[in-house]
Amino acid sequence: MSVILMAGMSLIPLVLGIACKLLFKTKLTNAMLIFMICMSIWQLDVSVLYGADVLSHESILFLFKLFRIGSIMVPPAYLYVGFVTLQYLTKKEKSWMNWIINKYTLTIYFTWSLFIYVINWTELGVTRVKTIAGFGSHTGVLYPIYGEWGYLFVNHIKLLVLSILLTLISSRKVTDKYAKNFLTLFSLAFFLTYLIGVLNLRPGTFVYSSQIAVMIFSVIIFFIFIHLSTKIIRETSEILKRKEKEEQIEMSTSGLIHEINNPLTIVVGYSDLLSRHEELNVSAKGIANQIHIASNHMNQIIHNYHQFLKSGKLNLAESDILDVIKESIVLTSIKMNEKRISIDLQGQENVVVNMDRDKIRQVFINLINNSIEAMEAKQQKEIQISTHAANNSIIILFADTGAGIPSNEWSRVFTPFHTTKKSGMGIGLSISQRIINSHGGHIEVIKSSDSGTEIKVAIPLNPYERIVAL
């Protein structure tokens, strides 16, 4: 295999890394680009050893030492990709893994690698190159001869194996299945590729070039990364659209509410005075009283809409989602006992979500109260609440045995002031949707009939916006 062809093949990881960078603007993309650059330099380093027919031994030795930073920096660059994925796409739980894969250990790993690279330039590292029999080569191939501290590079490889094992263990905690698959396949493919590269450390196995392995690995990782990044960008776009919609509602209505509220205050005040004015006859007082009732009703509508707008303002803090559900059940327990309604809660504990605890509790209380009202005329009165993690979200399902919601009303029940009940303002579910949307999640009716309704609430565990560099 000619040195020119091998050098060309070594650029494949770099080209794919640049393509990732151009396609996706994320923090993970930056880490992948650094890793792919190191992979290309590593393979370029191997390529120069096949250039004995075009370069002198001295030149090849210099270039080998220069480009050796690729193979030395690939392990910490790999760990950096794992660190970024775990940093932005997993929950930050207190565990022993946080003490091993963090920015401090990553800095130490990079520093150690730079130390190995510096040693590489001394007589303790690579001392010279010698010719050995090369596979498919008439002129042979050069092989590096290591000095007294050559064993440091071997220990460096052992650290890589440990890094891969730790990353694979950590990936089990990733809730997003795309990120988990990416980390798993990325780690295994890289391990196999580097293992083939390690064969080049011995003259007897130097003929097993890592060029083909790196090329295949780079293409596989490229498509895995594309799959993950497409998922992240799509989810982020949907979240931002929901939040933008809420912001537009707030901007378009907050000013209008303010303008209506001022004259309405005058109407409420004067209608109250007129209804109590002694000079008015009974008929006039009745009319004034009706105006007063209507203006108060309108004032209540404006107050409710103001509450609806305020529901999008969040005070975020980390809380256990199951604790919030239990609090909601306690706060509605008196009403459930009066109606003889049983409730069944099945959920995973210690699922910590960054949320506005009070507002999320308000959502759950609204959903429970809606279920209670829907079961008024039912013999079987039961509410089932369950939680489970799916991809990057915690899913909370509320199922009841109520009268159900007509299919054509499923999406409309979340519209402000739209209600299917005989009483009520129709503001509860719209406020709930606004709260969940503001958290980057979504709420929807997934099943409803005359035997009951099931509503799904999804709240992100790790907001994708954190990793997207917008």
Short mmCIF file of C-alpha atoms in Angstrom, two decimals:
data_model
loop_
_atom_site.label_atom_id
_atom_site.label_comp_id
_atom_site.label_asym_id
_atom_site.label_seq_id
_atom_site.Cartn_x
_atom_site.Cartn_y
_atom_site.Cartn_z
CA MET A 1 0.00 0.00 0.00
CA SER A 2 1.62 3.31 -1.05
CA VAL A 3 2.29 6.04 1.47
CA ILE A 4 0.20 8.51 -0.58
CA LEU A 5 -2.83 6.20 -0.58
CA MET A 6 -2.47 5.57 3.15
CA ALA A 7 -2.10 9.29 3.87
CA GLY A 8 -5.25 9.94 1.86
CA MET A 9 -7.17 7.28 3.79
CA SER A 10 -6.00 8.81 7.07
CA LEU A 11 -7.93 12.00 6.22
CA ILE A 12 -11.30 10.21 6.18
CA PRO A 13 -11.93 10.68 9.93
CA LEU A 14 -11.05 14.38 9.60
CA VAL A 15 -13.44 14.86 6.67
CA LEU A 16 -16.25 13.11 8.57
CA GLY A 17 -15.52 15.17 11.69
CA ILE A 18 -15.72 18.41 9.70
CA ALA A 19 -18.98 17.19 8.12
CA CYS A 20 -20.42 16.61 11.60
CA LYS A 21 -19.35 20.10 12.62
CA LEU A 22 -20.98 21.69 9.58
CA LEU A 23 -24.21 19.72 9.97
CA PHE A 24 -24.75 20.09 13.72
CA LYS A 25 -23.93 22.87 16.15
CA THR A 26 -23.69 21.04 19.46
CA LYS A 27 -21.18 20.67 22.26
CA LEU A 28 -20.94 16.98 21.42
CA THR A 29 -20.00 17.88 17.83
CA ASN A 30 -16.98 19.84 19.09
CA ALA A 31 -15.81 16.83 21.11
CA MET A 32 -16.31 14.53 18.10
CA LEU A 33 -14.31 16.86 15.86
CA ILE A 34 -11.38 16.84 18.30
CA PHE A 35 -11.55 13.04 18.44
CA MET A 36 -11.68 12.67 14.65
CA ILE A 37 -8.72 15.03 14.22
CA CYS A 38 -6.68 12.87 16.60
CA MET A 39 -7.74 9.74 14.69
CA SER A 40 -6.56 11.24 11.39
CA ILE A 41 -3.20 12.35 12.83
CA TRP A 42 -2.76 8.88 14.33
CA GLN A 43 -3.25 7.23 10.95
CA LEU A 44 -1.07 9.83 9.24
CA ASP A 45 1.62 8.86 11.75
CA VAL A 46 1.36 5.22 10.67
CA SER A 47 1.42 6.25 7.00
CA VAL A 48 4.83 7.92 7.16
CA LEU A 49 6.42 4.61 8.18
CA TYR A 50 5.59 3.34 4.67
CA GLY A 51 7.44 6.22 2.99
CA ALA A 52 10.96 4.80 2.94
CA ASP A 53 11.03 4.98 -0.86
CA VAL A 54 10.33 8.73 -0.91
CA LEU A 55 11.72 10.02 2.41
CA SER A 56 14.96 9.58 4.38
CA HIS A 57 14.98 7.74 7.68
CA GLU A 58 15.72 10.97 9.52
CA SER A 59 12.72 12.70 7.97
CA ILE A 60 10.46 9.74 8.71
CA LEU A 61 11.65 9.64 12.33
CA PHE A 62 10.90 13.35 12.74
CA LEU A 63 7.46 13.09 11.15
CA PHE A 64 6.64 10.00 13.19
CA LYS A 65 7.50 11.81 16.44
CA LEU A 66 5.54 14.86 15.29
CA PHE A 67 2.39 13.01 14.29
CA ARG A 68 2.55 10.65 17.25
CA ILE A 69 0.50 13.17 19.18
CA GLY A 70 -2.48 11.65 17.35
CA SER A 71 -2.18 8.15 18.82
CA ILE A 72 -1.23 9.59 22.22
CA MET A 73 -4.12 12.06 22.39
CA VAL A 74 -6.80 9.73 20.97
CA PRO A 75 -7.50 8.09 24.40
CA PRO A 76 -8.20 11.38 26.29
CA ALA A 77 -10.11 12.67 23.24
CA TYR A 78 -12.27 9.54 23.40
CA LEU A 79 -12.90 10.09 27.11
CA TYR A 80 -13.80 13.71 26.34
CA VAL A 81 -16.57 12.53 23.97
CA GLY A 82 -17.86 10.24 26.70
CA PHE A 83 -17.63 13.01 29.29
CA VAL A 84 -19.62 15.49 27.16
CA THR A 85 -22.31 12.91 26.44
CA LEU A 86 -22.63 11.99 30.11
CA GLN A 87 -22.44 15.64 31.19
CA TYR A 88 -25.33 16.86 29.05
CA LEU A 89 -27.50 13.80 28.42
CA THR A 90 -27.67 12.12 31.83
CA LYS A 91 -28.93 13.01 35.27
CA LYS A 92 -26.25 14.23 37.65
CA GLU A 93 -26.78 11.69 40.38
CA LYS A 94 -24.45 11.43 43.35
CA SER A 95 -22.45 8.29 42.61
CA TRP A 96 -18.90 7.06 42.56
CA MET A 97 -18.83 7.53 38.76
CA ASN A 98 -18.87 11.31 39.23
CA TRP A 99 -15.57 11.05 41.06
CA ILE A 100 -13.96 9.21 38.14
CA ILE A 101 -15.29 10.80 34.95
CA ASN A 102 -15.25 14.55 35.53
CA LYS A 103 -13.43 17.63 34.28
CA TYR A 104 -10.60 17.18 36.79
CA THR A 105 -9.74 13.59 35.87
CA LEU A 106 -10.10 14.59 32.21
CA THR A 107 -7.58 17.40 32.71
CA ILE A 108 -5.17 15.00 34.44
CA TYR A 109 -5.57 12.53 31.55
CA PHE A 110 -4.78 15.21 28.95
CA THR A 111 -1.78 16.38 31.01
CA TRP A 112 -0.48 12.81 31.29
CA SER A 113 -0.86 12.38 27.54
CA LEU A 114 1.11 15.55 26.86
CA PHE A 115 3.84 14.21 29.17
CA ILE A 116 3.97 11.00 27.11
CA TYR A 117 4.24 13.08 23.95
CA VAL A 118 7.14 15.12 25.35
CA ILE A 119 8.96 11.92 26.34
CA ASN A 120 8.40 10.76 22.76
CA TRP A 121 10.91 13.44 21.57
CA THR A 122 13.68 12.29 23.92
CA GLU A 123 15.98 9.28 23.80
CA LEU A 124 13.77 7.71 26.46
CA GLY A 125 10.91 7.56 23.97
CA VAL A 126 11.38 6.79 20.26
CA THR A 127 15.08 6.52 19.41
CA ARG A 128 15.16 5.46 15.76
CA VAL A 129 13.38 3.53 13.01
CA LYS A 130 14.43 0.28 11.38
CA THR A 131 13.30 -1.58 8.29
CA ILE A 132 11.20 -4.72 8.65
CA ALA A 133 9.38 -6.88 6.12
CA GLY A 134 6.16 -5.15 5.11
CA PHE A 135 3.01 -6.81 3.86
CA GLY A 136 2.67 -6.21 0.12
CA SER A 137 5.72 -3.95 0.08
CA HIS A 138 8.95 -4.60 -1.89
CA THR A 139 10.88 -1.95 -0.01
CA GLY A 140 9.67 -2.97 3.44
CA VAL A 141 8.29 -0.76 6.14
CA LEU A 142 9.94 1.16 8.94
CA TYR A 143 9.32 0.24 12.56
CA PRO A 144 10.00 2.56 15.53
CA ILE A 145 12.50 1.49 18.19
CA TYR A 146 11.63 2.63 21.71
CA GLY A 147 13.94 3.77 24.50
CA GLU A 148 13.96 2.95 28.19
CA TRP A 149 10.64 4.65 28.88
CA GLY A 150 8.81 3.07 25.98
CA TYR A 151 6.71 1.13 28.49
CA LEU A 152 4.92 4.38 29.36
CA PHE A 153 3.10 4.21 26.05
CA VAL A 154 1.98 0.67 26.88
CA ASN A 155 0.62 1.90 30.24
CA HIS A 156 -1.10 4.70 28.32
CA ILE A 157 -2.96 2.07 26.31
CA LYS A 158 -3.95 0.29 29.53
CA LEU A 159 -5.49 3.56 30.72
CA LEU A 160 -7.47 3.68 27.49
CA VAL A 161 -8.94 0.23 28.13
CA LEU A 162 -9.91 1.38 31.64
CA SER A 163 -11.51 4.54 30.18
CA ILE A 164 -13.57 2.48 27.75
CA LEU A 165 -14.79 0.18 30.53
CA LEU A 166 -15.73 3.13 32.76
CA THR A 167 -17.56 4.84 29.89
CA LEU A 168 -19.49 1.66 29.10
CA ILE A 169 -20.48 1.31 32.76
CA SER A 170 -21.52 4.96 32.92
CA SER A 171 -23.57 4.63 29.73
CA ARG A 172 -25.95 2.32 31.60
CA LYS A 173 -27.17 5.39 33.49
CA VAL A 174 -28.06 7.25 30.30
CA THR A 175 -31.85 7.55 30.05
CA ASP A 176 -31.90 8.61 26.41
CA LYS A 177 -31.74 5.42 24.33
CA TYR A 178 -30.10 7.18 21.38
CA ALA A 179 -27.32 8.56 23.57
CA LYS A 180 -26.93 5.17 25.26
CA ASN A 181 -26.64 3.38 21.90
CA PHE A 182 -24.19 6.00 20.67
CA LEU A 183 -21.91 5.61 23.71
CA THR A 184 -22.06 1.81 23.61
CA LEU A 185 -21.38 1.41 19.88
CA PHE A 186 -18.84 4.23 19.90
CA SER A 187 -16.90 2.61 22.75
CA LEU A 188 -16.97 -0.92 21.36
CA ALA A 189 -16.04 0.14 17.82
CA PHE A 190 -13.20 2.32 19.07
CA PHE A 191 -11.92 -0.47 21.31
CA LEU A 192 -11.77 -2.91 18.39
CA THR A 193 -10.09 -0.31 16.17
CA TYR A 194 -7.48 0.61 18.76
CA LEU A 195 -6.88 -3.07 19.44
CA ILE A 196 -5.96 -3.54 15.79
CA GLY A 197 -3.70 -0.51 16.07
CA VAL A 198 -1.98 -2.05 19.10
CA LEU A 199 -0.88 -4.94 16.89
CA ASN A 200 1.48 -2.46 15.26
CA LEU A 201 3.45 -2.21 18.50
CA ARG A 202 5.12 -5.53 17.66
CA PRO A 203 7.21 -6.04 14.51
CA GLY A 204 5.71 -9.48 13.95
CA THR A 205 2.19 -8.09 13.65
CA PHE A 206 3.01 -4.73 12.09
CA VAL A 207 1.64 -5.91 8.74
CA TYR A 208 -1.90 -5.61 10.20
CA SER A 209 -2.49 -2.02 9.25
CA SER A 210 -5.12 -0.11 11.19
CA GLN A 211 -6.00 2.06 8.18
CA ILE A 212 -8.95 -0.03 7.02
CA ALA A 213 -10.23 -0.50 10.57
CA VAL A 214 -10.13 3.24 11.24
CA MET A 215 -11.91 3.99 7.97
CA ILE A 216 -14.72 1.53 8.72
CA PHE A 217 -14.96 2.72 12.32
CA SER A 218 -15.16 6.38 11.26
CA VAL A 219 -18.00 5.72 8.83
CA ILE A 220 -19.96 3.69 11.40
CA ILE A 221 -19.51 6.33 14.10
CA PHE A 222 -20.44 9.07 11.64
CA PHE A 223 -23.84 7.52 10.97
CA ILE A 224 -24.43 6.74 14.66
CA PHE A 225 -23.60 10.34 15.50
CA ILE A 226 -25.87 11.63 12.73
CA HIS A 227 -28.71 9.56 14.17
CA LEU A 228 -28.15 10.92 17.68
CA SER A 229 -27.69 14.54 16.58
CA THR A 230 -30.78 14.46 14.35
CA LYS A 231 -32.79 13.25 17.33
CA ILE A 232 -31.39 16.02 19.56
CA ILE A 233 -31.97 18.78 16.99
CA ARG A 234 -35.52 17.57 16.25
CA GLU A 235 -36.45 17.40 19.94
CA THR A 236 -34.86 20.78 20.63
CA SER A 237 -36.78 22.37 17.75
CA GLU A 238 -40.08 20.98 19.04
CA ILE A 239 -39.36 22.22 22.57
CA LEU A 240 -38.40 25.68 21.32
CA LYS A 241 -41.54 25.86 19.17
CA ARG A 242 -43.73 25.06 22.17
CA LYS A 243 -41.93 27.66 24.28
CA GLU A 244 -42.09 30.22 21.48
CA LYS A 245 -45.82 29.64 21.17
CA GLU A 246 -46.27 30.31 24.88
CA GLU A 247 -44.18 33.48 24.65
CA GLN A 248 -46.25 34.73 21.71
CA ILE A 249 -49.47 34.14 23.67
CA GLU A 250 -48.06 36.09 26.60
CA MET A 251 -46.87 38.99 24.46
CA SER A 252 -50.12 39.28 22.50
CA THR A 253 -52.45 39.12 25.50
CA SER A 254 -50.65 40.71 28.45
CA GLY A 255 -50.96 44.23 26.97
CA LEU A 256 -54.59 43.65 26.04
CA ILE A 257 -55.41 42.48 29.56
CA HIS A 258 -53.81 45.60 30.99
CA GLU A 259 -55.79 47.89 28.68
CA ILE A 260 -59.11 46.13 29.41
CA ASN A 261 -58.52 45.98 33.14
CA ASN A 262 -58.37 49.77 33.61
CA PRO A 263 -61.84 50.66 32.23
CA LEU A 264 -63.28 47.44 33.67
CA THR A 265 -62.28 48.58 37.16
CA ILE A 266 -64.35 51.72 36.63
CA VAL A 267 -67.35 49.71 35.39
CA VAL A 268 -67.19 47.39 38.42
CA GLY A 269 -66.97 50.29 40.86
CA TYR A 270 -69.72 52.45 39.39
CA SER A 271 -72.08 49.53 38.80
CA ASP A 272 -71.75 48.64 42.47
CA LEU A 273 -72.52 52.24 43.45
CA LEU A 274 -75.52 52.43 41.11
CA SER A 275 -77.02 49.17 42.40
CA ARG A 276 -77.04 50.68 45.92
CA HIS A 277 -78.24 54.17 44.90
CA GLU A 278 -81.48 55.03 46.74
CA GLU A 279 -82.93 57.28 44.01
CA LEU A 280 -83.04 54.44 41.45
CA ASN A 281 -86.22 52.44 41.09
CA VAL A 282 -86.26 48.65 41.43
CA SER A 283 -85.96 48.08 37.69
CA ALA A 284 -82.95 50.39 37.34
CA LYS A 285 -81.29 48.84 40.35
CA GLY A 286 -81.80 45.42 38.81
CA ILE A 287 -80.13 46.54 35.59
CA ALA A 288 -77.24 48.08 37.55
CA ASN A 289 -76.91 44.87 39.53
CA GLN A 290 -76.76 42.81 36.31
CA ILE A 291 -74.02 45.11 35.01
CA HIS A 292 -72.14 44.62 38.27
CA ILE A 293 -72.46 40.81 38.08
CA ALA A 294 -71.38 40.76 34.42
CA SER A 295 -68.41 43.05 35.07
CA ASN A 296 -67.32 40.92 38.03
CA HIS A 297 -67.57 37.85 35.83
CA MET A 298 -65.43 39.54 33.19
CA ASN A 299 -62.98 40.60 35.87
CA GLN A 300 -62.72 36.96 36.99
CA ILE A 301 -62.04 35.88 33.41
CA ILE A 302 -59.23 38.43 33.14
CA HIS A 303 -57.84 37.28 36.50
CA ASN A 304 -57.90 33.66 35.33
CA TYR A 305 -56.19 34.57 32.07
CA HIS A 306 -53.58 36.51 34.05
CA GLN A 307 -52.99 33.38 36.12
CA PHE A 308 -52.70 31.45 32.86
CA LEU A 309 -49.96 33.79 31.66
CA LYS A 310 -48.14 33.67 34.99
CA SER A 311 -48.15 29.87 34.87
CA GLY A 312 -45.35 30.05 32.28
CA LYS A 313 -42.98 31.76 34.73
CA LEU A 314 -40.87 29.06 36.37
CA ASN A 315 -38.80 28.82 39.53
CA LEU A 316 -36.70 25.77 38.74
CA ALA A 317 -35.08 23.44 41.26
CA GLU A 318 -34.32 19.73 41.35
CA SER A 319 -37.11 17.64 42.91
CA ASP A 320 -38.16 14.01 43.04
CA ILE A 321 -41.15 13.63 40.70
CA LEU A 322 -42.70 10.87 42.83
CA ASP A 323 -42.67 13.11 45.92
CA VAL A 324 -44.58 15.79 44.00
CA ILE A 325 -47.19 13.25 42.88
CA LYS A 326 -47.62 12.03 46.47
CA GLU A 327 -48.10 15.62 47.66
CA SER A 328 -50.78 16.11 45.02
CA ILE A 329 -52.59 12.99 46.18
CA VAL A 330 -52.51 14.18 49.80
CA LEU A 331 -53.92 17.59 48.82
CA THR A 332 -56.84 15.95 46.96
CA SER A 333 -57.39 13.09 49.42
CA ILE A 334 -60.35 14.71 51.25
CA LYS A 335 -62.27 15.10 48.01
CA MET A 336 -61.39 11.55 46.92
CA ASN A 337 -62.53 10.11 50.25
CA GLU A 338 -65.83 11.98 50.00
CA LYS A 339 -66.43 10.55 46.52
CA ARG A 340 -65.13 7.09 47.56
CA ILE A 341 -62.47 7.09 44.90
CA SER A 342 -59.49 4.73 45.13
CA ILE A 343 -56.09 5.70 43.77
CA ASP A 344 -53.19 3.48 42.76
CA LEU A 345 -49.69 4.93 42.41
CA GLN A 346 -46.88 2.99 40.79
CA GLY A 347 -43.68 4.85 40.11
CA GLN A 348 -39.93 4.79 40.16
CA GLU A 349 -38.36 6.53 43.13
CA ASN A 350 -35.41 8.93 43.07
CA VAL A 351 -36.21 10.32 39.62
CA VAL A 352 -34.93 13.88 40.04
CA VAL A 353 -36.21 16.49 37.59
CA ASN A 354 -35.27 20.15 37.25
CA MET A 355 -38.72 21.71 37.60
CA ASP A 356 -40.94 24.26 39.31
CA ARG A 357 -42.24 22.04 42.09
CA ASP A 358 -45.30 24.16 42.93
CA LYS A 359 -46.46 24.47 39.33
CA ILE A 360 -45.95 20.78 38.50
CA ARG A 361 -47.91 19.94 41.65
CA GLN A 362 -50.66 22.25 40.35
CA VAL A 363 -50.74 20.26 37.09
CA PHE A 364 -51.11 16.96 38.93
CA ILE A 365 -53.84 18.36 41.20
CA ASN A 366 -55.74 19.64 38.15
CA LEU A 367 -55.57 16.23 36.49
CA ILE A 368 -56.68 14.40 39.64
CA ASN A 369 -59.59 16.83 40.17
CA ASN A 370 -60.67 16.42 36.53
CA SER A 371 -60.70 12.66 37.00
CA ILE A 372 -62.75 12.98 40.19
CA GLU A 373 -65.36 15.12 38.40
CA ALA A 374 -65.43 12.75 35.41
CA MET A 375 -66.32 9.80 37.67
CA GLU A 376 -69.31 11.42 39.42
CA ALA A 377 -71.89 9.12 37.80
CA LYS A 378 -69.69 6.01 37.66
CA GLN A 379 -69.95 2.91 39.83
CA GLN A 380 -66.28 2.06 39.55
CA LYS A 381 -64.20 5.03 40.66
CA GLU A 382 -60.47 4.50 40.35
CA ILE A 383 -57.46 6.60 39.39
CA GLN A 384 -54.20 4.98 38.35
CA ILE A 385 -50.98 6.99 38.24
CA SER A 386 -47.76 5.46 36.93
CA THR A 387 -44.34 6.79 36.02
CA HIS A 388 -41.51 5.46 33.89
CA ALA A 389 -38.46 6.81 32.10
CA ALA A 390 -38.53 6.76 28.30
CA ASN A 391 -35.61 8.11 26.31
CA ASN A 392 -34.86 11.52 27.76
CA SER A 393 -38.17 12.06 29.58
CA ILE A 394 -40.04 10.97 32.67
CA ILE A 395 -43.53 9.87 31.61
CA ILE A 396 -46.44 10.25 34.05
CA LEU A 397 -49.69 8.53 33.07
CA PHE A 398 -53.03 9.48 34.66
CA ALA A 399 -55.82 6.96 33.97
CA ASP A 400 -59.35 7.10 35.37
CA THR A 401 -62.66 5.26 34.94
CA GLY A 402 -64.62 8.41 34.11
CA ALA A 403 -67.08 9.31 31.38
CA GLY A 404 -64.37 9.99 28.81
CA ILE A 405 -63.69 12.78 26.34
CA PRO A 406 -65.02 12.73 22.75
CA SER A 407 -62.18 12.14 20.26
CA ASN A 408 -62.81 15.45 18.50
CA GLU A 409 -62.23 17.24 21.82
CA TRP A 410 -58.86 15.66 22.67
CA SER A 411 -56.74 18.59 21.50
CA ARG A 412 -59.35 21.31 22.18
CA VAL A 413 -59.58 20.56 25.91
CA PHE A 414 -56.21 22.33 26.32
CA THR A 415 -57.54 25.54 24.71
CA PRO A 416 -58.10 28.34 27.25
CA PHE A 417 -61.78 28.72 28.31
CA HIS A 418 -62.86 25.65 26.35
CA THR A 419 -64.60 23.08 28.52
CA THR A 420 -66.69 19.95 28.05
CA LYS A 421 -68.12 20.22 31.59
CA LYS A 422 -71.35 21.94 32.64
CA SER A 423 -69.51 24.12 35.13
CA GLY A 424 -66.00 25.61 35.27
CA MET A 425 -64.04 28.16 33.30
CA GLY A 426 -62.07 25.70 31.17
CA ILE A 427 -58.76 27.09 32.37
CA GLY A 428 -57.28 24.15 34.34
CA LEU A 429 -55.99 22.03 31.47
CA SER A 430 -54.78 25.05 29.48
CA ILE A 431 -52.74 26.20 32.49
CA SER A 432 -51.43 22.64 32.89
CA GLN A 433 -50.36 22.55 29.26
CA ARG A 434 -48.65 25.93 29.55
CA ILE A 435 -46.74 24.79 32.65
CA ILE A 436 -45.60 21.55 31.00
CA ASN A 437 -44.70 23.33 27.75
CA SER A 438 -42.63 25.83 29.72
CA HIS A 439 -40.69 22.89 31.14
CA GLY A 440 -39.95 21.70 27.60
CA GLY A 441 -42.36 18.78 27.91
CA HIS A 442 -45.82 18.02 26.59
CA ILE A 443 -49.23 16.82 27.79
CA GLU A 444 -51.79 14.96 25.69
CA VAL A 445 -54.83 12.71 25.81
CA ILE A 446 -53.65 9.32 24.56
CA LYS A 447 -56.79 7.26 25.19
CA SER A 448 -60.39 8.05 26.09
CA SER A 449 -63.76 6.32 25.88
CA ASP A 450 -66.90 5.90 27.98
CA SER A 451 -64.88 3.58 30.23
CA GLY A 452 -62.25 6.16 31.11
CA THR A 453 -59.49 8.54 30.03
CA GLU A 454 -55.70 8.31 30.05
CA ILE A 455 -53.56 11.45 29.90
CA LYS A 456 -49.82 11.45 29.36
CA VAL A 457 -47.45 14.03 30.83
CA ALA A 458 -43.83 14.03 29.61
CA ILE A 459 -41.14 16.14 31.31
CA PRO A 460 -37.54 16.17 30.00
CA LEU A 461 -34.95 14.73 32.34
CA ASN A 462 -32.15 16.62 30.59
CA PRO A 463 -33.12 19.57 28.40
CA TYR A 464 -31.57 19.10 24.95
CA GLU A 465 -31.08 22.88 24.71
CA ARG A 466 -28.10 22.47 27.07
CA ILE A 467 -26.12 20.60 24.43
CA VAL A 468 -27.24 22.53 21.35
CA ALA A 469 -25.04 25.56 20.71
CA LEU A 470 -27.67 27.94 19.32
#
